[in-house]
Short mmCIF file of C-alpha atoms in Angstrom, two decimals:
data_model
loop_
_atom_site.label_atom_id
_atom_site.label_comp_id
_atom_site.label_asym_id
_atom_site.label_seq_id
_atom_site.Cartn_x
_atom_site.Cartn_y
_atom_site.Cartn_z
CA MET Q 28 -117.77 -48.91 -21.02
CA TYR Q 29 -117.50 -47.61 -24.58
CA TRP Q 30 -115.69 -50.42 -26.31
CA ASN Q 31 -118.32 -51.67 -28.74
CA LYS Q 32 -117.05 -55.20 -28.70
CA GLU Q 33 -119.63 -56.60 -31.14
CA LEU Q 34 -118.92 -54.07 -33.89
CA GLU Q 35 -115.24 -53.52 -33.27
CA THR Q 36 -114.36 -57.22 -33.44
CA LEU Q 37 -116.55 -58.36 -36.33
CA PRO Q 38 -114.80 -60.86 -38.63
CA ARG Q 39 -114.16 -59.31 -42.04
CA ARG Q 40 -116.88 -61.30 -43.81
CA GLU Q 41 -119.54 -60.27 -41.24
CA LEU Q 42 -118.37 -56.68 -41.37
CA GLU Q 43 -118.78 -56.66 -45.16
CA ARG Q 44 -122.30 -58.09 -44.82
CA LEU Q 45 -123.12 -55.27 -42.40
CA GLN Q 46 -121.59 -52.70 -44.74
CA LEU Q 47 -123.61 -53.98 -47.69
CA ALA Q 48 -126.89 -53.86 -45.73
CA ARG Q 49 -126.18 -50.35 -44.49
CA LEU Q 50 -125.06 -49.26 -47.98
CA GLN Q 51 -128.33 -50.47 -49.50
CA GLU Q 52 -130.32 -48.55 -46.85
CA SER Q 53 -128.21 -45.46 -47.39
CA LEU Q 54 -128.69 -45.62 -51.18
CA ALA Q 55 -132.44 -45.88 -50.69
CA ARG Q 56 -132.39 -42.79 -48.46
CA ALA Q 57 -130.18 -40.86 -50.84
CA ALA Q 58 -132.55 -41.43 -53.74
CA LYS Q 59 -134.87 -38.98 -52.03
CA SER Q 60 -132.34 -36.16 -52.37
CA GLU Q 61 -132.36 -33.86 -55.38
CA PHE Q 62 -128.76 -34.60 -56.34
CA TYR Q 63 -128.62 -38.35 -56.00
CA GLY Q 64 -132.21 -38.89 -57.06
CA ARG Q 65 -131.57 -37.29 -60.43
CA ASP Q 66 -128.11 -38.86 -60.70
CA PHE Q 67 -129.40 -42.38 -60.02
CA GLN Q 68 -132.26 -41.94 -62.50
CA GLU Q 69 -130.03 -40.57 -65.28
CA LYS Q 70 -127.56 -43.47 -64.89
CA GLY Q 71 -130.22 -46.11 -64.46
CA PHE Q 72 -128.65 -47.02 -61.13
CA ARG Q 73 -130.82 -49.52 -59.21
CA GLY Q 74 -128.61 -50.15 -56.16
CA CYS Q 75 -125.85 -52.57 -55.19
CA ASP Q 76 -126.01 -56.35 -54.85
CA SER Q 77 -122.44 -56.37 -53.58
CA LEU Q 78 -119.88 -53.90 -52.27
CA ASP Q 79 -118.16 -54.06 -55.65
CA GLY Q 80 -121.24 -52.41 -57.16
CA LEU Q 81 -120.32 -49.16 -55.40
CA ALA Q 82 -117.64 -48.60 -58.03
CA MET Q 83 -120.43 -48.09 -60.60
CA LEU Q 84 -121.19 -44.72 -59.02
CA PRO Q 85 -119.12 -41.65 -59.92
CA CYS Q 86 -117.27 -39.89 -57.15
CA THR Q 87 -118.88 -36.97 -55.35
CA SER Q 88 -116.80 -33.77 -54.96
CA LYS Q 89 -116.81 -30.70 -52.76
CA GLN Q 90 -117.75 -28.78 -55.90
CA ASP Q 91 -120.90 -30.89 -56.19
CA LEU Q 92 -121.84 -29.80 -52.67
CA ARG Q 93 -121.25 -26.17 -53.62
CA ASP Q 94 -123.14 -26.46 -56.89
CA HIS Q 95 -126.22 -27.88 -55.13
CA PHE Q 96 -126.14 -25.52 -52.12
CA PRO Q 97 -128.03 -25.35 -49.84
CA TYR Q 98 -130.45 -28.35 -49.92
CA GLY Q 99 -129.52 -30.45 -52.91
CA PHE Q 100 -128.12 -33.36 -50.88
CA LEU Q 101 -130.75 -33.27 -48.11
CA THR Q 102 -132.86 -36.43 -47.85
CA LEU Q 103 -135.37 -35.20 -45.26
CA GLU Q 104 -137.53 -32.19 -44.52
CA LEU Q 105 -135.90 -29.44 -42.44
CA ASP Q 106 -138.29 -30.30 -39.58
CA ASP Q 107 -136.24 -33.47 -39.12
CA ILE Q 108 -132.87 -31.69 -39.02
CA VAL Q 109 -131.46 -30.53 -35.69
CA ARG Q 110 -128.04 -29.07 -36.66
CA LEU Q 111 -125.93 -27.87 -39.51
CA HIS Q 112 -122.19 -27.21 -39.76
CA SER Q 113 -120.56 -25.21 -42.49
CA SER Q 114 -117.16 -24.56 -43.99
CA SER Q 115 -115.81 -21.01 -43.98
CA GLY Q 116 -116.58 -20.46 -47.64
CA THR Q 117 -113.29 -18.56 -48.13
CA THR Q 118 -112.82 -20.16 -51.59
CA GLY Q 119 -116.44 -19.69 -52.69
CA THR Q 120 -119.84 -20.99 -51.64
CA PRO Q 121 -119.53 -22.76 -48.29
CA THR Q 122 -120.27 -26.49 -47.96
CA VAL Q 123 -123.08 -27.15 -45.53
CA VAL Q 124 -123.64 -30.51 -43.78
CA TYR Q 125 -126.89 -31.42 -41.98
CA TYR Q 126 -127.48 -33.75 -39.02
CA THR Q 127 -130.47 -35.53 -37.57
CA ARG Q 128 -130.53 -36.51 -33.92
CA HIS Q 129 -129.48 -40.01 -35.03
CA ASP Q 130 -126.55 -38.58 -36.94
CA LEU Q 131 -125.30 -36.70 -33.87
CA ASP Q 132 -125.66 -39.84 -31.72
CA VAL Q 133 -123.62 -41.92 -34.14
CA TRP Q 134 -120.97 -39.25 -34.45
CA THR Q 135 -120.74 -38.95 -30.66
CA GLU Q 136 -120.31 -42.71 -30.36
CA MET Q 137 -117.51 -42.78 -32.89
CA VAL Q 138 -115.51 -40.10 -31.03
CA THR Q 139 -116.31 -41.74 -27.68
CA ARG Q 140 -114.98 -45.05 -29.00
CA SER Q 141 -111.90 -43.23 -30.22
CA MET Q 142 -111.17 -41.51 -26.92
CA TYR Q 143 -111.83 -44.69 -24.92
CA MET Q 144 -109.37 -46.56 -27.17
CA THR Q 145 -106.57 -44.24 -25.98
CA GLY Q 146 -107.33 -44.86 -22.32
CA ALA Q 147 -109.72 -42.02 -21.50
CA ARG Q 148 -112.20 -42.99 -18.81
CA ARG Q 149 -114.91 -41.65 -16.47
CA GLY Q 150 -113.18 -39.59 -13.82
CA ASP Q 151 -110.63 -38.10 -16.24
CA VAL Q 152 -110.57 -34.33 -16.86
CA PHE Q 153 -110.83 -33.18 -20.49
CA GLN Q 154 -109.78 -29.69 -21.51
CA ASN Q 155 -111.02 -28.82 -25.00
CA MET Q 156 -108.83 -26.08 -26.52
CA MET Q 157 -110.40 -26.35 -30.04
CA GLY Q 158 -112.80 -23.85 -31.51
CA TYR Q 159 -116.55 -24.20 -31.06
CA GLY Q 160 -119.21 -23.20 -33.56
CA LEU Q 161 -119.53 -24.08 -37.23
CA PHE Q 162 -116.16 -25.85 -37.05
CA THR Q 163 -116.91 -29.48 -36.07
CA GLY Q 164 -113.67 -30.14 -34.14
CA GLY Q 165 -114.39 -28.73 -30.73
CA ILE Q 166 -118.04 -29.74 -30.39
CA GLY Q 167 -117.46 -33.28 -31.63
CA PHE Q 168 -115.01 -34.06 -28.81
CA HIS Q 169 -117.09 -32.12 -26.28
CA TYR Q 170 -120.16 -34.38 -26.72
CA ALA Q 171 -118.02 -37.51 -26.65
CA SER Q 172 -116.14 -36.57 -23.51
CA GLU Q 173 -119.40 -35.99 -21.67
CA GLN Q 174 -120.76 -39.25 -22.96
CA LEU Q 175 -117.67 -40.91 -21.60
CA GLY Q 176 -118.24 -39.32 -18.18
CA MET Q 177 -115.20 -37.04 -18.15
CA LEU Q 178 -115.22 -33.68 -16.44
CA THR Q 179 -115.29 -31.46 -19.52
CA ILE Q 180 -113.76 -27.97 -19.64
CA PRO Q 181 -114.85 -26.14 -22.82
CA ALA Q 182 -111.87 -23.78 -22.79
CA GLY Q 183 -111.78 -23.02 -26.50
CA PRO Q 184 -108.59 -21.72 -28.17
CA GLY Q 185 -106.26 -19.03 -26.97
CA ASN Q 186 -105.76 -17.25 -23.61
CA SER Q 187 -102.67 -19.35 -23.00
CA LYS Q 188 -101.88 -18.51 -19.37
CA ARG Q 189 -105.55 -19.31 -18.41
CA GLN Q 190 -105.22 -22.63 -20.25
CA ILE Q 191 -102.29 -23.56 -18.02
CA TRP Q 192 -104.17 -22.30 -14.94
CA PHE Q 193 -107.05 -24.66 -15.70
CA MET Q 194 -104.64 -27.57 -16.16
CA GLN Q 195 -103.12 -26.84 -12.75
CA LYS Q 196 -106.24 -26.14 -10.79
CA PHE Q 197 -108.47 -28.91 -12.15
CA GLY Q 198 -105.94 -31.67 -12.83
CA THR Q 199 -106.52 -31.89 -16.55
CA THR Q 200 -105.60 -35.32 -17.85
CA TYR Q 201 -106.58 -35.13 -21.54
CA ILE Q 202 -106.39 -32.15 -23.89
CA HIS Q 203 -107.68 -31.55 -27.43
CA ILE Q 204 -105.41 -29.08 -29.18
CA LEU Q 205 -104.01 -27.94 -32.52
CA PRO Q 206 -100.43 -29.18 -32.95
CA SER Q 207 -99.28 -25.66 -33.72
CA TYR Q 208 -100.93 -24.34 -30.53
CA ALA Q 209 -99.43 -27.13 -28.45
CA MET Q 210 -96.01 -25.95 -29.71
CA HIS Q 211 -96.96 -22.26 -29.12
CA LEU Q 212 -98.09 -22.96 -25.55
CA GLN Q 213 -94.64 -24.31 -24.64
CA GLN Q 214 -93.24 -20.78 -24.39
CA TYR Q 215 -95.70 -19.91 -21.62
CA PHE Q 216 -94.74 -22.93 -19.57
CA VAL Q 217 -91.07 -21.88 -19.92
CA GLU Q 218 -91.76 -18.19 -19.13
CA ASP Q 219 -93.66 -19.06 -15.93
CA GLY Q 220 -91.20 -21.77 -14.92
CA ILE Q 221 -93.82 -24.49 -14.97
CA ASP Q 222 -92.77 -28.04 -15.87
CA PRO Q 223 -95.71 -29.56 -17.88
CA ARG Q 224 -94.56 -32.96 -16.62
CA SER Q 225 -95.52 -31.89 -13.10
CA LEU Q 226 -99.14 -31.73 -14.21
CA LYS Q 227 -101.55 -34.68 -14.42
CA LEU Q 228 -101.62 -34.75 -18.21
CA LYS Q 229 -101.81 -38.16 -19.80
CA ALA Q 230 -102.48 -37.52 -23.47
CA ALA Q 231 -103.35 -35.00 -26.18
CA PHE Q 232 -105.65 -35.39 -29.13
CA ILE Q 233 -104.21 -33.47 -32.06
CA GLY Q 234 -105.50 -32.76 -35.52
CA ALA Q 235 -107.40 -30.24 -37.70
CA GLU Q 236 -104.21 -29.16 -39.45
CA PRO Q 237 -101.25 -30.85 -41.17
CA HIS Q 238 -98.34 -31.73 -38.99
CA SER Q 239 -95.24 -33.93 -39.21
CA GLU Q 240 -94.29 -36.90 -37.11
CA ALA Q 241 -91.42 -34.76 -35.84
CA ILE Q 242 -93.88 -32.18 -34.52
CA ARG Q 243 -95.90 -34.90 -32.77
CA ARG Q 244 -92.73 -36.25 -31.08
CA LYS Q 245 -91.75 -32.75 -29.94
CA ILE Q 246 -95.16 -32.34 -28.29
CA GLU Q 247 -94.88 -35.71 -26.61
CA ASP Q 248 -91.34 -35.03 -25.34
CA PHE Q 249 -92.12 -31.58 -24.00
CA TYR Q 250 -95.38 -32.46 -22.23
CA GLY Q 251 -94.40 -36.04 -21.26
CA ILE Q 252 -97.57 -37.49 -22.79
CA LYS Q 253 -98.78 -39.39 -25.84
CA ALA Q 254 -100.21 -37.34 -28.64
CA PHE Q 255 -102.85 -39.17 -30.70
CA ASN Q 256 -103.70 -38.29 -34.24
CA SER Q 257 -107.35 -37.79 -35.12
CA TYR Q 258 -108.76 -37.76 -38.67
CA GLY Q 259 -112.10 -36.33 -39.69
CA LEU Q 260 -113.86 -34.01 -42.12
CA SER Q 261 -117.12 -32.21 -41.77
CA GLU Q 262 -118.59 -33.80 -44.86
CA MET Q 263 -118.49 -37.21 -43.12
CA CYS Q 264 -119.37 -36.06 -39.57
CA GLY Q 265 -116.38 -34.17 -38.20
CA PRO Q 266 -113.57 -35.66 -36.02
CA GLY Q 267 -113.70 -39.37 -35.21
CA VAL Q 268 -113.78 -40.80 -38.72
CA ALA Q 269 -110.42 -42.50 -37.89
CA PHE Q 270 -108.20 -42.47 -34.85
CA GLU Q 271 -104.98 -43.82 -33.41
CA CYS Q 272 -104.80 -46.51 -30.71
CA PRO Q 273 -101.88 -46.65 -28.18
CA GLU Q 274 -99.72 -48.47 -30.77
CA GLN Q 275 -99.62 -45.20 -32.82
CA ASN Q 276 -98.94 -47.13 -36.03
CA GLY Q 277 -101.67 -45.78 -38.28
CA LEU Q 278 -105.33 -44.89 -37.81
CA HIS Q 279 -108.31 -47.15 -37.28
CA LEU Q 280 -111.25 -46.20 -39.52
CA TRP Q 281 -114.73 -47.05 -38.15
CA GLU Q 282 -115.73 -49.34 -41.00
CA ASP Q 283 -119.21 -50.01 -39.59
CA ASN Q 284 -119.91 -46.38 -40.54
CA PHE Q 285 -117.73 -45.82 -43.64
CA ILE Q 286 -116.49 -47.68 -46.73
CA VAL Q 287 -112.97 -46.64 -47.72
CA GLU Q 288 -111.39 -46.73 -51.18
CA ILE Q 289 -108.08 -45.49 -52.52
CA ILE Q 290 -108.03 -44.21 -56.06
CA ASN Q 291 -105.54 -42.83 -58.52
CA PRO Q 292 -106.42 -39.11 -58.29
CA GLU Q 293 -105.65 -38.62 -61.97
CA THR Q 294 -107.50 -41.58 -63.51
CA GLY Q 295 -110.03 -42.54 -60.84
CA GLU Q 296 -108.81 -46.13 -60.89
CA VAL Q 297 -109.37 -47.99 -57.62
CA LEU Q 298 -105.97 -49.04 -56.27
CA PRO Q 299 -105.11 -52.23 -54.39
CA ASP Q 300 -104.20 -52.24 -50.69
CA GLY Q 301 -100.78 -50.78 -49.99
CA GLU Q 302 -100.66 -48.29 -52.89
CA GLU Q 303 -100.80 -44.58 -52.18
CA GLY Q 304 -103.62 -42.57 -53.65
CA GLU Q 305 -106.60 -40.33 -52.79
CA LEU Q 306 -108.81 -41.31 -49.94
CA ILE Q 307 -112.46 -41.86 -50.97
CA LEU Q 308 -115.16 -42.27 -48.29
CA THR Q 309 -118.79 -43.47 -48.38
CA THR Q 310 -121.10 -42.92 -45.45
CA LEU Q 311 -123.17 -45.87 -44.28
CA THR Q 312 -125.25 -44.52 -41.41
CA LYS Q 313 -125.97 -40.86 -42.08
CA GLU Q 314 -129.64 -40.00 -42.36
CA ALA Q 315 -129.74 -36.33 -43.31
CA MET Q 316 -127.02 -36.22 -45.91
CA PRO Q 317 -125.47 -39.52 -47.02
CA LEU Q 318 -122.46 -39.17 -49.38
CA PHE Q 319 -121.09 -41.75 -51.76
CA ARG Q 320 -117.49 -42.04 -52.94
CA TYR Q 321 -116.63 -38.60 -51.56
CA ARG Q 322 -113.28 -37.28 -52.75
CA THR Q 323 -111.40 -36.08 -49.68
CA LYS Q 324 -108.33 -34.78 -51.63
CA ASP Q 325 -106.20 -36.44 -48.92
CA LEU Q 326 -103.41 -38.81 -49.98
CA THR Q 327 -102.87 -41.99 -47.99
CA ARG Q 328 -102.71 -45.75 -48.40
#
């Protein structure tokens, strides 16, 4: 079972105590990095006695990651690092994120929790139609589905008729797919006279690109399944930062691993609950490359 009852049901006060303890450990690790070590020293920052103290730190931006490429945020020797992922770098120097074995294990657990929350179980068949490689999307779900005990088909993107063939022959129950590709795939079902509702599909995990609620509903109606939104970004870990449950009424963020703030993107002012602004995330459990008050550029509330 991958419902982490102890962590997922912590009362708010106990959760905040856990967050503070993990934040203090993370700050101590980050002081060993070139970027944060110098930043903390210049600002005379000695750590946080409360979660409110996090606001004393300036935000970290994607440009900071680029400016200190490739190792400026690394807290450990390369001998301790087992993987890196990178952005495409189409707008300049790519952003590179490093992982220890512990980081990969925590990431896998977050995605596993997320998939389990939607009903995925051992014995289900998972067809992963996302890209593999430097992009974190495909590989993040792949490790989690195996951890959950699902039969995992690393199909990757494209080759639409073969995707449908795998769904038919192996009884695929869960798919991971771009919303636009889920829409594109519909024409192949229609051309071949195959009713997707005749398959064993239960749900789709969608993400990695913007999409409207109307698109989500079209996917659900055509395939006869639920389509769950996933939120993630490579700077945090990849997919699994936040996820929908069967209620589909907003995303659950794994607060034992992240602290969330909403700020006014123009002034940097921290906004109260309910107001829309830019999503700011702080990692609590990353070893190789902790990040504090990272500006996601995503608007939410």
